[in-house]
Coordinates of C-alpha atoms (C1' of nucleotides) in Angstrom, one line a residue:
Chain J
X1 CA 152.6 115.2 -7.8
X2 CA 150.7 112.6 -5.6
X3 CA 150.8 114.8 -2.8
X4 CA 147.9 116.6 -4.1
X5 CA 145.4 114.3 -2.9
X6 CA 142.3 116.6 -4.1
X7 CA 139.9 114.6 -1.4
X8 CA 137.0 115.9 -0.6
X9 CA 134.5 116.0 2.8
X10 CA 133.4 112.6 2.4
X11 CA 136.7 111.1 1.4
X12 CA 138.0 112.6 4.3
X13 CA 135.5 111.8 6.3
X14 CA 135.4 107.8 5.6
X15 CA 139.3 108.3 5.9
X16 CA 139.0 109.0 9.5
X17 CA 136.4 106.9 10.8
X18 CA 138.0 103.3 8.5
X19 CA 141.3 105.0 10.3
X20 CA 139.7 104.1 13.8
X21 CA 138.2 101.0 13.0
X22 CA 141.8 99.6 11.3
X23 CA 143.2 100.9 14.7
X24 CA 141.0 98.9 16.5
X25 CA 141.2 95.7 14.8
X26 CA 143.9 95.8 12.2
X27 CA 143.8 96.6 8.6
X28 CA 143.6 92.9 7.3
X29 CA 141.0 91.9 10.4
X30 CA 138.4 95.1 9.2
X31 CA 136.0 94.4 6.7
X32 CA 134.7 97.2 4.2
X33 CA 131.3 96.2 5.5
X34 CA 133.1 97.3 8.7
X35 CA 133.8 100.5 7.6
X36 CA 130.9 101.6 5.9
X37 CA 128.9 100.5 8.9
X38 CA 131.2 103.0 11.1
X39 CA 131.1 105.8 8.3
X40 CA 127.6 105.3 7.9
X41 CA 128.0 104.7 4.1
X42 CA 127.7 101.9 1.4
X43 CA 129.6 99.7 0.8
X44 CA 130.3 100.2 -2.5
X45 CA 131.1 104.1 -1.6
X46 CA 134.9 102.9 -0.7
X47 CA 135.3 100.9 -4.1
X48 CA 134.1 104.2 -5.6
X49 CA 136.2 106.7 -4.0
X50 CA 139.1 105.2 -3.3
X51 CA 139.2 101.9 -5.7
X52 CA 140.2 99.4 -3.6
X53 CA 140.6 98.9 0.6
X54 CA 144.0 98.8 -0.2
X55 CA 144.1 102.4 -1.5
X56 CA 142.0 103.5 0.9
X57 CA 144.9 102.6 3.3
X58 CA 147.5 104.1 1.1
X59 CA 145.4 107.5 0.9
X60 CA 145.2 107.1 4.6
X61 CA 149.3 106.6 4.6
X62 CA 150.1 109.4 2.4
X63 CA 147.6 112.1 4.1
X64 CA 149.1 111.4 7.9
X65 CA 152.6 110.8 6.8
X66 CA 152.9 114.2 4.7
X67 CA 151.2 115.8 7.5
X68 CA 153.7 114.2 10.0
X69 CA 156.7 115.8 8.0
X70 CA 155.7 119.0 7.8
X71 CA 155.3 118.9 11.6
X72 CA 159.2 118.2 11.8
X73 CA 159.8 120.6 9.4
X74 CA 158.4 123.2 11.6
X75 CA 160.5 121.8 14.5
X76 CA 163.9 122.3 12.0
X77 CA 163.2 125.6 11.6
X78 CA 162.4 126.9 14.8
X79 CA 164.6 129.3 16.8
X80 CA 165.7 127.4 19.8
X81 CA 169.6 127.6 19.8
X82 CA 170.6 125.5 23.2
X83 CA 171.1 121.8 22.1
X84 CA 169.6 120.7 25.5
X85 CA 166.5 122.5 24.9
X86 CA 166.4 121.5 21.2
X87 CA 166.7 117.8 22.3
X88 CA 163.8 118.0 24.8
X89 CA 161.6 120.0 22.1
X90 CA 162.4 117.2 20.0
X91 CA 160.9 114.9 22.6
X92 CA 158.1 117.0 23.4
X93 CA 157.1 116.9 19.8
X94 CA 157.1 113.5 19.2
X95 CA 155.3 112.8 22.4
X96 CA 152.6 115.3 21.1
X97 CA 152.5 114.0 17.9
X98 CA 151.6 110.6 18.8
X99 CA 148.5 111.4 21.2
X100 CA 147.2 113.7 18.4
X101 CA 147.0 110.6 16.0
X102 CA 147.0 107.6 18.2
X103 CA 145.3 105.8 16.2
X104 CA 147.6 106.3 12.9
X105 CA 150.2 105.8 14.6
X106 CA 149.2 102.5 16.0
X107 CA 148.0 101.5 12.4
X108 CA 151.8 102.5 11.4
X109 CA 153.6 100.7 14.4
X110 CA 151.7 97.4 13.2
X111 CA 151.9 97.9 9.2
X112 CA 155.6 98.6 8.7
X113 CA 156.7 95.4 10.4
X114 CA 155.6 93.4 7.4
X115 CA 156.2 96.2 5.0
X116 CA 159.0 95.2 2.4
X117 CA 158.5 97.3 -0.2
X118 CA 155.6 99.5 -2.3
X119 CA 153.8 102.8 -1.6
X120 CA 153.3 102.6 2.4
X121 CA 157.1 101.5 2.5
X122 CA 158.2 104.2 0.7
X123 CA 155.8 106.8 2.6
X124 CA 157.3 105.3 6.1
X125 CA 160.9 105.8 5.4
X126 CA 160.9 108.9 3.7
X127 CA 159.6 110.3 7.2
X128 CA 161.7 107.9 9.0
X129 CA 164.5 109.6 7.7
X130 CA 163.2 113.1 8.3
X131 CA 163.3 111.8 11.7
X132 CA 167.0 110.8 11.6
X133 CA 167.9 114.1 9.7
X134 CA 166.2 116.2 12.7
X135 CA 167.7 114.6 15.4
X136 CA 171.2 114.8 13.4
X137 CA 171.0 118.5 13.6
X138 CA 170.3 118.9 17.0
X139 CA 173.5 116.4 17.7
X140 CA 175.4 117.9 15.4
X141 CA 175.2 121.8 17.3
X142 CA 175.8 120.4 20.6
X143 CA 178.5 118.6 19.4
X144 CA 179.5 121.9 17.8
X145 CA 179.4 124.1 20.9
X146 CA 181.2 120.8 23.2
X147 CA 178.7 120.0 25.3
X148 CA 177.5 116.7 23.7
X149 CA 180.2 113.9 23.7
X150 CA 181.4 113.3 20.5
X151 CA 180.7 109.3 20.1
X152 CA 177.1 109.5 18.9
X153 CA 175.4 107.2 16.4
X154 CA 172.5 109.2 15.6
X155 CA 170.8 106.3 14.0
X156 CA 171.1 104.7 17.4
X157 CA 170.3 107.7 19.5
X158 CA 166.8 107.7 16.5
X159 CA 166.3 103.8 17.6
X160 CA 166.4 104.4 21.2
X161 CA 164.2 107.4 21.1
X162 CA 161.6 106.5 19.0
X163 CA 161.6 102.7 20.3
X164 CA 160.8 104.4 23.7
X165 CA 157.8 106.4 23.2
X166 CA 156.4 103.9 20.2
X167 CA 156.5 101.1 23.1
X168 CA 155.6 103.4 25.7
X169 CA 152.3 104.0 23.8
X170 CA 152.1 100.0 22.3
X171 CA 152.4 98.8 25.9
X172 CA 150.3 101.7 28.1
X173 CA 147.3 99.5 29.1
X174 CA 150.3 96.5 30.2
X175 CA 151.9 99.5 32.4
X176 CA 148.7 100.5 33.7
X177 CA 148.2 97.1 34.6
X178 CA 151.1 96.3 36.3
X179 CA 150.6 99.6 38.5
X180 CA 146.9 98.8 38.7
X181 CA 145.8 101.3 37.3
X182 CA 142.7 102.3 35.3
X183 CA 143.8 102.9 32.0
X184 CA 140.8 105.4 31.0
X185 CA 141.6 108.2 33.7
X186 CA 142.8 111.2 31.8
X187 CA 144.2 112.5 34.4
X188 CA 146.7 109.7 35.3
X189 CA 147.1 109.7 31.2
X190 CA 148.7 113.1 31.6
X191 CA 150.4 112.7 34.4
X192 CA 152.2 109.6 33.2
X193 CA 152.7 111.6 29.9
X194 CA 155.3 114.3 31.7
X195 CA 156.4 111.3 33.1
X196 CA 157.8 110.1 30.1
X197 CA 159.2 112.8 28.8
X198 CA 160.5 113.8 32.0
X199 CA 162.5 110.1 32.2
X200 CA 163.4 110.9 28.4
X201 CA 164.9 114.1 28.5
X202 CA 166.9 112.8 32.1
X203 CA 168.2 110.0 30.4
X204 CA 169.2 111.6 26.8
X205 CA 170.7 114.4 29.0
X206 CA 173.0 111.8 30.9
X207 CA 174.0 110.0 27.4
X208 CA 174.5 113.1 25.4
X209 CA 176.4 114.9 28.1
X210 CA 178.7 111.8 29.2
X211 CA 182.4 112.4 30.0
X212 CA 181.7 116.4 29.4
X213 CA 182.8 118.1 33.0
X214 CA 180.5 121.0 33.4
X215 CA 182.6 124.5 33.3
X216 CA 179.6 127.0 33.7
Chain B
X1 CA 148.5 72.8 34.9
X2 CA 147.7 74.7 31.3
X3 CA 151.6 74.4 30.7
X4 CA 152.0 70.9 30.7
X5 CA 151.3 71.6 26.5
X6 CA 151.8 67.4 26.3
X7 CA 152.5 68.4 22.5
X8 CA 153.7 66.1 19.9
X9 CA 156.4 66.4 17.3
X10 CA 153.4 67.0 14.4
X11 CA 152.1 69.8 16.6
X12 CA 155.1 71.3 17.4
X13 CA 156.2 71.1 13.3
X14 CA 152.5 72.6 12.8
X15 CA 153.4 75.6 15.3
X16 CA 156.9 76.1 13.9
X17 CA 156.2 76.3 10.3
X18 CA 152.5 78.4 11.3
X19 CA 154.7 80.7 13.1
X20 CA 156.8 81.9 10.0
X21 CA 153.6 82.4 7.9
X22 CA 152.6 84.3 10.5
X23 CA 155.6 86.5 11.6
X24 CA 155.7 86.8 7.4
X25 CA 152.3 87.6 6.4
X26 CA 150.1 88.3 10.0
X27 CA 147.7 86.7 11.9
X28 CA 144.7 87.7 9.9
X29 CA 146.1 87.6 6.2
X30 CA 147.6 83.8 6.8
X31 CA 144.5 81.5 6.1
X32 CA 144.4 78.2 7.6
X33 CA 145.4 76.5 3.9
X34 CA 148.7 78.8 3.9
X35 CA 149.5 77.0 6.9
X36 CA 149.0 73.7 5.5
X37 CA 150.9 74.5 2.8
X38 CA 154.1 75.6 4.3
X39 CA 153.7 72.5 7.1
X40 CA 152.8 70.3 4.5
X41 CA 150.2 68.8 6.0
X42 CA 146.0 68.3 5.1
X43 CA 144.1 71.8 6.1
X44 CA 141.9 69.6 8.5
X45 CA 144.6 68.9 10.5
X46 CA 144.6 72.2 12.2
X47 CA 141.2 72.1 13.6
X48 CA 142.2 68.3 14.3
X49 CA 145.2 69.0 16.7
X50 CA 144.1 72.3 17.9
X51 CA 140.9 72.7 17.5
X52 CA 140.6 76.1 15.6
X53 CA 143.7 78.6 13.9
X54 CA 142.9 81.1 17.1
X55 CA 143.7 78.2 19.3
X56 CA 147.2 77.3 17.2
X57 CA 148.6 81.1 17.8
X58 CA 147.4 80.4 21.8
X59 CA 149.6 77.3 22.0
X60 CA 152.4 79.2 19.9
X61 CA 151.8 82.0 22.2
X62 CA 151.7 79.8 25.6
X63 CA 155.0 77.6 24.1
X64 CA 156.9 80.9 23.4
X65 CA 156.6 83.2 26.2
X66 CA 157.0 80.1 28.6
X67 CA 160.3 79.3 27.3
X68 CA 161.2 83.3 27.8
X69 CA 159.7 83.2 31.4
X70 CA 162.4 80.3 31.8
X71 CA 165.4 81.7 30.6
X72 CA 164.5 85.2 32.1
X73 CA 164.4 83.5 35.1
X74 CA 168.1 81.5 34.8
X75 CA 169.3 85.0 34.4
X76 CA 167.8 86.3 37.8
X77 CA 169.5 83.2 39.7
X78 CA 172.9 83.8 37.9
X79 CA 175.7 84.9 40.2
X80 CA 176.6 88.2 38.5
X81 CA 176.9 90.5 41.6
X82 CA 178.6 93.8 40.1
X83 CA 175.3 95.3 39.2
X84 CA 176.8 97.1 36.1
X85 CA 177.9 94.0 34.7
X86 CA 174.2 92.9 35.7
X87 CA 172.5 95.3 33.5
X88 CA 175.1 94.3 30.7
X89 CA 174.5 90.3 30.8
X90 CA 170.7 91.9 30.8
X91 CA 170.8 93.8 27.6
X92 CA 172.6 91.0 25.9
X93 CA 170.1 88.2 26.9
X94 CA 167.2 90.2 25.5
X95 CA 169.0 91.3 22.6
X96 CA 170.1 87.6 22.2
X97 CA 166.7 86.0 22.9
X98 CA 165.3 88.1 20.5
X99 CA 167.7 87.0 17.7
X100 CA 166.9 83.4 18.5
X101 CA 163.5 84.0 18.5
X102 CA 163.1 86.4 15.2
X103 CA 159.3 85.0 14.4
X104 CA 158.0 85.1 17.9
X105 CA 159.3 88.2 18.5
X106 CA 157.7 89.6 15.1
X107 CA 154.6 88.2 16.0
X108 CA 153.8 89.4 19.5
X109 CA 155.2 92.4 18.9
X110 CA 152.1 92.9 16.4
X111 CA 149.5 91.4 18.3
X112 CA 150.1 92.6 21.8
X113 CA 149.0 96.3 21.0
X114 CA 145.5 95.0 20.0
X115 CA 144.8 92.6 22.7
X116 CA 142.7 94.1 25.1
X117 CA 142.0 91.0 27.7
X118 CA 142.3 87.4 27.0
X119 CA 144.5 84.4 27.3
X120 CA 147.4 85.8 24.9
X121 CA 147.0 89.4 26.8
X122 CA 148.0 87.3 30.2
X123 CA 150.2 85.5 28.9
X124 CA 152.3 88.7 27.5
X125 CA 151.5 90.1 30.8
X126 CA 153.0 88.0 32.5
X127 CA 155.9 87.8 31.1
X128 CA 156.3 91.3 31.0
X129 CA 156.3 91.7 35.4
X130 CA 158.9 89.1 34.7
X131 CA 161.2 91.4 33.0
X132 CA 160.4 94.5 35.0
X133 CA 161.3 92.0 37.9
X134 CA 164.6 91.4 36.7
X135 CA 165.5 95.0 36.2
X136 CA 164.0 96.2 39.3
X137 CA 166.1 93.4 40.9
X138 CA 169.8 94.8 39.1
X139 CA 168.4 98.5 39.9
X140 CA 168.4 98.1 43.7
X141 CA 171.5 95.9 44.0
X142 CA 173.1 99.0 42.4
X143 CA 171.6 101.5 44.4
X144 CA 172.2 99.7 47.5
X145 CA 176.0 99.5 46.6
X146 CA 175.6 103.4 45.6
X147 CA 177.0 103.3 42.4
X148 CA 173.4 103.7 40.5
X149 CA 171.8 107.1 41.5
X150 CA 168.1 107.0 43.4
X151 CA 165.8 108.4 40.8
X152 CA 165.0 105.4 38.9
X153 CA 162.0 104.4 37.7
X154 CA 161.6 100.8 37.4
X155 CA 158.9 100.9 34.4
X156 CA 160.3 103.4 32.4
X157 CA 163.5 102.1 32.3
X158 CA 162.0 98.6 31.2
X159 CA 160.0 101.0 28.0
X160 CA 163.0 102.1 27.4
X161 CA 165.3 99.2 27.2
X162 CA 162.8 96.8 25.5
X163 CA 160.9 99.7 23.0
X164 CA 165.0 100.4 22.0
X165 CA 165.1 97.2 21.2
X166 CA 162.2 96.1 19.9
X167 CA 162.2 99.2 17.7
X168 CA 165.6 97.7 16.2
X169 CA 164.1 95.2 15.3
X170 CA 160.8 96.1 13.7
X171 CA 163.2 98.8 11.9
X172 CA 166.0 96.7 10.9
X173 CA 165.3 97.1 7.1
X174 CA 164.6 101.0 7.1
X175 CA 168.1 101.2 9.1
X176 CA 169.8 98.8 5.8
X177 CA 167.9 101.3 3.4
X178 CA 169.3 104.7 5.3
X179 CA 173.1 103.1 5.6
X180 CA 172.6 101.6 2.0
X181 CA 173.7 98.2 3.4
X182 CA 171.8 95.1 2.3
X183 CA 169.2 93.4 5.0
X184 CA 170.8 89.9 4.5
X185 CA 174.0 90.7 4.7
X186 CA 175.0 88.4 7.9
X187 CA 178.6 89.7 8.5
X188 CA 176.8 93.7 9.1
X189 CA 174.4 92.1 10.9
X190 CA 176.3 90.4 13.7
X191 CA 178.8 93.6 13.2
X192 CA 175.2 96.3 14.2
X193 CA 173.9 94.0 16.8
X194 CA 177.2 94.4 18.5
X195 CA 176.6 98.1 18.0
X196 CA 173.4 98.2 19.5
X197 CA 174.5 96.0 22.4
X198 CA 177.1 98.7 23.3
X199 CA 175.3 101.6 22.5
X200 CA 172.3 100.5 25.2
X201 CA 175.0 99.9 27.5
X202 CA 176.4 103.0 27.5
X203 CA 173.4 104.7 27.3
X204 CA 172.4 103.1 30.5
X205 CA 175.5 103.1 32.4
X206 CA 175.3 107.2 31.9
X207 CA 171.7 107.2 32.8
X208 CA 172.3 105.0 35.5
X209 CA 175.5 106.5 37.2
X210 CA 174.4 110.0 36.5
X211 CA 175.0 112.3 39.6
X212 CA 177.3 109.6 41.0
X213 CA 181.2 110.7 41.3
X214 CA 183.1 108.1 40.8
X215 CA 185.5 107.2 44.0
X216 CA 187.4 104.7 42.5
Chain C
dT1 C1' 152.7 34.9 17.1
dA2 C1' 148.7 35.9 14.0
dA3 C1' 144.4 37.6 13.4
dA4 C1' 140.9 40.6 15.0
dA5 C1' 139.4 44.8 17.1
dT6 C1' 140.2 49.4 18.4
dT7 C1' 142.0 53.7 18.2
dA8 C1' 144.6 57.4 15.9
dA9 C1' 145.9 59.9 11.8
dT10 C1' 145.0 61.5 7.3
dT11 C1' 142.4 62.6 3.4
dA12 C1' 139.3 65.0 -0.3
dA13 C1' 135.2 67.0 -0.5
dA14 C1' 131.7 69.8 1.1
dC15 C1' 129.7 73.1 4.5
dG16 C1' 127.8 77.7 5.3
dT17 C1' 129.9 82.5 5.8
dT18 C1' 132.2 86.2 4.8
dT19 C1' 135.3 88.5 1.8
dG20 C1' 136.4 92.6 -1.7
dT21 C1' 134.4 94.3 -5.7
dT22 C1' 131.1 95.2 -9.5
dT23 C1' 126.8 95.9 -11.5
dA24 C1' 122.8 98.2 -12.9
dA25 C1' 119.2 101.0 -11.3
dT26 C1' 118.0 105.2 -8.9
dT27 C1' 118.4 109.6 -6.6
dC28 C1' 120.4 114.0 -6.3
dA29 C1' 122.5 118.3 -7.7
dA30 C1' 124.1 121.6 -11.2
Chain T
dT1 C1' 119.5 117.3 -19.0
dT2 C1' 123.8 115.9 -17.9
dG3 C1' 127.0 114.0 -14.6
dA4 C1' 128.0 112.7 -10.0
dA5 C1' 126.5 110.3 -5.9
dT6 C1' 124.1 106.6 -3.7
dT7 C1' 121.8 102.3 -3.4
dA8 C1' 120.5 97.2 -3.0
dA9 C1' 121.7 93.2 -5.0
dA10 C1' 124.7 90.0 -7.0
dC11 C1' 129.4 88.2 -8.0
dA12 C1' 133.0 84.8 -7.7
dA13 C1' 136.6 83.7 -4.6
dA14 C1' 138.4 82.7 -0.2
dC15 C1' 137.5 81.9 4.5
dG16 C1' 137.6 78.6 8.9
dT17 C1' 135.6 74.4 10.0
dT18 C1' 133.2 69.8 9.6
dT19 C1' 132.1 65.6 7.6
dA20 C1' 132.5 61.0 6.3
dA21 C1' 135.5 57.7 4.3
dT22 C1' 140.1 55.6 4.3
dT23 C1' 144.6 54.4 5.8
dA24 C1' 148.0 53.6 9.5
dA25 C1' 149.2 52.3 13.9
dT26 C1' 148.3 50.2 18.3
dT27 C1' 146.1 47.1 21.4
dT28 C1' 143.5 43.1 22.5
dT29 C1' 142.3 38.5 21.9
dA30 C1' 142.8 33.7 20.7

DNA sequence: TAAAATTAATTAAACGTTTGTTTAATTCAA
DNA sequence: TTGAATTAAACAAACGTTTAATTAATTTTA
């Protein structure tokens, strides 16, 4: 039902290495001479395989985004029961999720701007709203239990979130920068990384508790 | 000195109408005739008044973020002293600027996370020390008075505040698609900007104040 | 002021590359 | 021996830029 893919090694294989190149330099800025110089095969491989650039990119899309939602899925149906800790799983996970495919997801942060409709639209907010519906439930319980405020636009709450870490990641080498900074030390990488979630978790802990007084 | 631009009113026609086909269609997928096209104008004179279509999206680029520096700037002089109120007149400029600037904003937004060095990667730089200048600048006044608690990190609070918004933007249509509201609708879309507006305000005024009993 | 000279603006056409894709021949594996 | 995988070469179309000729505007000169 589309979802099957059926790719084999090779597919997969120039999947992940056109995925770095269209990282690097952008979808419409790669060539397919690009890519086949980077997976080390024809030209004529990715016409064969995947029928077009454009598919290639929609295969690319559909493998990542499906792989993506099953990832929340997991989150949905774990067993943490406090709100607060559900919340900072949630940004834990997304954190993680984005420096395990840095490159898709850059690909993704710079695609979906011009998207209007079609496959990749489609494929986007499908997960966007898997998204939405995850946070919703976490909301939802500590609303349930009265220790989240009850004026919450989880749409909003989606924005501010995601916006964070999606420009946290779109603007690291600006930040490193502007603390001068090397931006190739892993070690200041991770240490800015619990940074941010740290700063996340503090601030969505302020905004979902306000106005609650504290009765433990 | 590089910002006296000295442009005339073909150029800066050329550079408006450029920078909708490029906010619409991307750097790389708008071709130097498209350009032509939308201006109206012979495909040589591009290369004519700019010298080359990379140099076109520099002057854009230098035009824009200039203008931003400026009103960014207007802000910092303003004599808002409450630093609540500070933070407010802050979220609604950017908000606002944004809005006014739909095409620019678009634009950068999907060129900044590829540049790696360069004129247009200063020029973004720049002008984002100029924002984190203006927060830090509202931060302090507000810790100073003690109403904003001491755990603040300048930086983060600029991801925050600009990826929330930024991300509202770049997401506007998949929001329209989850509410089932339609994108054009103008009446919604003053009535959500409002919404967003308040929601970053609250959000920060919690984040901000958080720890701080109120002795009013 | 009117004609001449000079500079600026505009044009259609052509330039050499590069683009994504296809072809037809060949190699490889079952 | 059949079908899939791989190749170098060729394809037309589109790319950014330049050219050389022409028109429009401005300045200089008489």
């Amino acid at each position: 039902m589309g979802s099957e893919q059926g790719l084999n090694d090779k597919q997969l294989w120039i999947m992940k290495q056109s995925l770095e190149v269209f990282a690097e330099k952008g979808f419409d800025a790669t060539s397919v001479r690009d890519i086949a110089q980077r997976a080390d095969v024809n030209v004529a491989m990715i016409s064969y395989y995947f029928g077009s650039k454009e598919k290639l990119l929609e295969a690319i899309f559909l493998n990542h985004t499906n792989n993506m939602k099953n990832k929340i899925g997991a989150i949905i149906h774990s067993r943490v029961h406090d709100p607060l800790q559900k919340v900072d799983l949630l940004i834990d996970t997304y954190v993680d999720a984005i420096v395990e495919n840095r490159s898709f997801h850059l690909l993704m942060m710079r695609e979906q701007v011009l998207l209007k409709d079609g496959l990749l639209y489609n494929y986007i907010r499908d997960m966007k709203q898997h998204n939405r519906t995850l946070i919703e439930v976490a909301v939802k319980a500590g609303q349930k239990s009265g220790i989240f405020q009850k004026n919450i636009d989880v749409s909003f709450l989606a924005i501010t979130l995601i916006g964070s870490i999606n420009h946290f990641f779109s603007n690291y080498k600006y930040l490193c920068d502007a603390k001068a900074v090397p931006a190739e030390g892993d070690a200041y990488q991770a240490e800015v990384l619990e940074k941010l979630k740290n700063h996340l978790k503090v601030m969505y802990k302020a905004f979902l508790t306000y106005g609650i007084t504290n009765k433990k």
